[in-house]
């Protein structure tokens, strides 16, 4: 399976890659990370998709947003029907739009209660004013989407926490966009992702492209199917808000890769499941009016409209499977119920124009095919995607178009294909190396043109149907004081760049200004965003020398157009690093200054301000969560204390009396009540304060309870004393033994002439850190224990008369003193023992090594002396050749103790030489 091979490649990456399908109605996300193969990101409620909705109740002071209660998707529950003015849903329809756009008017009509306002600083780009005045605040659509995206990111991070192989980082993201999204909309998506705190935006993936990738990667090819035959398919996607048809082809090559080519698409930006819901609404509404005898001019309050839309949605779903349904809304109007029936026939009659709209995108897509003419008969399948393709109404139209249902393919998961494909694409974009097994050829479906210095003449730069991800150079003209370049999409102006002071820049060039040409590099990137990425001033090429010159000049473009990204010339100054002062043949002009014709993306100042505000809100959210956790803790302490009192009521009564217990119980009730009704403004300190009181009360009662249970008879206490005594002497024995062992080692060191103190200091520092002085102390516990034991001794030695006279409390105190300390002290002993053993081990091992080294040194010395004396003998008498050789051998075998000595003073255990010695000896 294809996905698996993707995953194995993925082992290279450390962090999660997230693909998001930001739907009109639902958002789905899938991630891939080490050990995680395309996992769906679940909601907190365990759902695979979440409503693309956000509920915000802002707290405002003056003009500033102080805080906001924010809920996402399924968390919102029925709040949106109750408070429509705080509800931001279906934001996708508003992204990159201004308030006068048709889509926005449509939105307002169907989202009663929501205040749409224009951002005066951004040509009336859409903002939503959420909340009820005066506690209301205007948010840009990008900001709201950023919040949702960030909430999704937090869910990803949470999911990653349970996967130890993957790092908890989710910065790489891709998001699906409608294929018809224009430049401003695409830029708005990028802004929203940035505000959502994703630092690496891998790409915007057209929805049809994503679904095609999901389809092909899920398709299993038999060996014979790798036959290089191209087949055509349509992704037919009917979502809640829009419908698109994407025509694509795939070719399984003999080398087992599959080429996927996007051909064309058709769309209807406002036809979708939601429109069908509104059709049901439009049928029900007159029924409502007539039931209550109201006339057409009646204006329903937003809450009622919201309820009626909700009911229409349900009725539409029922009508998918049944021929009729009844709706019933309790106390809908004037405290009376609204009841009505609706048949499928009624619905289909009302939706008759919808039938045509449903399939038109497919026809458009076929008509616009890029590579060759494609007809209905030449497509192999129509792959259904998007929840609304499940409705019988839609499928009926499709059967009529295709003349049967053989070509209708239901193999992709209509809810998740887009998210899956987006993640696959994100993965491809992340992994730049390696050979992909699906090769995507994506196209642009707009013409991108430019005009220079406000000329009416548009020049086509990237044509509709050409591949996305391309760069090209265009000569903008000769040197001019001011040059501006305007960018158009399908002849609609959207951005103008101004290049000031161009003439000044030309001073550093070696040619005369009349010969200079101004060249622009235009780019259409993978996100299908068109831009002017670079401008250079160039001297003309010397025809003869350029052919001869073998260096950098020949690499400079010899034509004004360079098609491939990678073959772009490098205009880097570093090329001239040997000849710095020489006049240059070309120079860059900055292209930072541009303005947008209609809507513009958020500028850096605005984005920064929003980011700061969002981070503040998130910090507040985190604080609220932490506060809630503390409250929950306090609450469970309350219940703990209450059941403790109830469970042990009689026992406790006998010791402390009823008053004390009733105080405890009313303390609990009081705090529970406070938590429930008065703790909204509570601070951490308030909660902590109450907690301390509760815990104190619980401890006191626990102690009483323990006393009730305790056996405080004289024989029992005597026994305890004896045991304590024996533990105490045992501990003392240990300590003594330790000292004896140390003394013994110390002696061995001294005998060998080694420095014991130095080594001991070293190991103590290692074990106890720098404060090794306290090394042998047994904590305070041993002393305390002995004191407690002494107290107990006095008690058990009392005459029985005096013993009888003691208060139970006092006896308990004495026995508790011993029992509670005994455990603490034993812990100390165990830890001390471990450390002592470590210390011994170190000193012994070190001693061994020191001894070995000394032995080697002596051995060498002896050999040297022997050799020397031999040499002396040989010069005196017979000649002996073996001597120098013998010395050499010794050097090889030996472990160069001198250098080992130096290193060992720092890290004795870990020097390789020290270990070598050990191995040699073994
Ligand atoms: C961004 O736009 C605001 C107006 O909303 C303007 O005041 C600000 O100067 C702009 N910042 C930049 C960097 O262009
Ligand atoms: C397989 O063949 C296709 C078409 O010839 C080519 O584009 C692709 O790079 C090849 N893939 C590999 C891995 O060789
Ligand atoms: C890149 O764009 C140029 C200019 O429009 C065009 O001639 C060329 O064919 C494009 N390259 C690809 C691979 O589409
Ligand atoms: C560009 O030229 C204008 C006048 O033409 C001048 O006001 C401005 O300061 C110049 N800018 C730079 C960066 O030289
Ligand atoms: C352009 O330069 C390339 C090498 O950089 C060369 O192969 C090609 O022939 C040149 N084309 C022309 C028209 O000079
Ligand atoms: C420029 O410097 C780089 C390293 O700084 C060097 O690799 C390169 O060869 C130099 N270029 C020329 C033309 O000498
Ligand atoms: C060297 O000579 C002396 C006496 O001359 C003798 O005692 C000694 O053993 C000799 N050493 C060796 C290594 O032959």
PDB file of N, CA and C in Angstrom, residues 10 99 133 141 255 304 314 342 363 400 414 464 601 679 704 739 750 771 813 875 921:
ATOM      1  N   UNK A  10       8.951   8.586   6.089  1.00  0.00           N
ATOM      2  CA  UNK A  10       8.684   9.619   7.069  1.00  0.00           C
ATOM      3  C   UNK A  10       9.535   9.499   8.312  1.00  0.00           C
ATOM      4  N   UNK A  99     -17.543  43.424   2.876  1.00  0.00           N
ATOM      5  CA  UNK A  99     -18.932  43.336   3.331  1.00  0.00           C
ATOM      6  C   UNK A  99     -19.955  43.441   2.204  1.00  0.00           C
ATOM      7  N   UNK A 133     -23.624  43.988  22.907  1.00  0.00           N
ATOM      8  CA  UNK A 133     -23.127  45.290  23.335  1.00  0.00           C
ATOM      9  C   UNK A 133     -23.640  45.575  24.759  1.00  0.00           C
ATOM     10  N   UNK A 141     -12.054  37.923  10.274  1.00  0.00           N
ATOM     11  CA  UNK A 141     -12.288  36.508   9.993  1.00  0.00           C
ATOM     12  C   UNK A 141     -10.995  35.710  10.157  1.00  0.00           C
ATOM     13  N   UNK A 255       7.475   1.963 -14.036  1.00  0.00           N
ATOM     14  CA  UNK A 255       8.417   1.971 -12.909  1.00  0.00           C
ATOM     15  C   UNK A 255       7.698   2.075 -11.563  1.00  0.00           C
ATOM     16  N   UNK A 304     -35.327  32.303  17.041  1.00  0.00           N
ATOM     17  CA  UNK A 304     -36.331  31.431  16.437  1.00  0.00           C
ATOM     18  C   UNK A 304     -35.887  30.994  15.042  1.00  0.00           C
ATOM     19  N   UNK A 314     -32.526  18.880  10.138  1.00  0.00           N
ATOM     20  CA  UNK A 314     -32.921  17.521  10.519  1.00  0.00           C
ATOM     21  C   UNK A 314     -33.941  16.957   9.531  1.00  0.00           C
ATOM     22  N   UNK A 342     -43.827  17.757   5.872  1.00  0.00           N
ATOM     23  CA  UNK A 342     -43.184  18.108   4.603  1.00  0.00           C
ATOM     24  C   UNK A 342     -42.870  16.799   3.868  1.00  0.00           C
ATOM     25  N   UNK A 363     -20.004  19.432 -15.744  1.00  0.00           N
ATOM     26  CA  UNK A 363     -20.012  19.778 -17.168  1.00  0.00           C
ATOM     27  C   UNK A 363     -18.971  20.852 -17.459  1.00  0.00           C
ATOM     28  N   UNK A 400     -28.625  10.663 -13.721  1.00  0.00           N
ATOM     29  CA  UNK A 400     -29.217  11.195 -14.946  1.00  0.00           C
ATOM     30  C   UNK A 400     -28.131  11.699 -15.897  1.00  0.00           C
ATOM     31  N   UNK A 414     -15.978   9.928   2.173  1.00  0.00           N
ATOM     32  CA  UNK A 414     -16.432  11.268   1.773  1.00  0.00           C
ATOM     33  C   UNK A 414     -16.138  12.332   2.827  1.00  0.00           C
ATOM     34  N   UNK A 464      -3.582  30.329 -17.744  1.00  0.00           N
ATOM     35  CA  UNK A 464      -4.506  29.327 -17.235  1.00  0.00           C
ATOM     36  C   UNK A 464      -4.130  27.962 -17.814  1.00  0.00           C
ATOM     37  N   UNK A 601      -4.278  41.714   2.579  1.00  0.00           N
ATOM     38  CA  UNK A 601      -4.040  40.844   3.726  1.00  0.00           C
ATOM     39  C   UNK A 601      -3.666  41.689   4.938  1.00  0.00           C
ATOM     40  N   UNK A 679     -17.611  31.193  43.413  1.00  0.00           N
ATOM     41  CA  UNK A 679     -16.175  31.089  43.157  1.00  0.00           C
ATOM     42  C   UNK A 679     -15.775  31.587  41.773  1.00  0.00           C
ATOM     43  N   UNK A 704      -7.255  11.834  65.345  1.00  0.00           N
ATOM     44  CA  UNK A 704      -8.196  11.351  66.350  1.00  0.00           C
ATOM     45  C   UNK A 704      -8.592   9.913  66.040  1.00  0.00           C
ATOM     46  N   UNK A 739      32.105   2.855  59.332  1.00  0.00           N
ATOM     47  CA  UNK A 739      33.338   3.537  59.705  1.00  0.00           C
ATOM     48  C   UNK A 739      34.521   2.584  59.712  1.00  0.00           C
ATOM     49  N   UNK A 750      47.024   4.273  52.645  1.00  0.00           N
ATOM     50  CA  UNK A 750      48.255   4.775  53.250  1.00  0.00           C
ATOM     51  C   UNK A 750      49.394   3.802  53.039  1.00  0.00           C
ATOM     52  N   UNK A 771      28.223  19.944  48.398  1.00  0.00           N
ATOM     53  CA  UNK A 771      28.133  20.052  49.859  1.00  0.00           C
ATOM     54  C   UNK A 771      28.398  18.693  50.498  1.00  0.00           C
ATOM     55  N   UNK A 813       0.610  10.373  71.637  1.00  0.00           N
ATOM     56  CA  UNK A 813       1.694  11.260  71.194  1.00  0.00           C
ATOM     57  C   UNK A 813       3.026  10.513  71.201  1.00  0.00           C
ATOM     58  N   UNK A 875      78.595  -3.811  26.434  1.00  0.00           N
ATOM     59  CA  UNK A 875      79.704  -2.963  25.962  1.00  0.00           C
ATOM     60  C   UNK A 875      81.011  -3.452  26.548  1.00  0.00           C
ATOM     61  N   UNK A 921      43.608  -7.095  31.967  1.00  0.00           N
ATOM     62  CA  UNK A 921      43.769  -7.985  33.107  1.00  0.00           C
ATOM     63  C   UNK A 921      42.825  -9.176  33.003  1.00  0.00           C
TER      64      UNK A 921
END
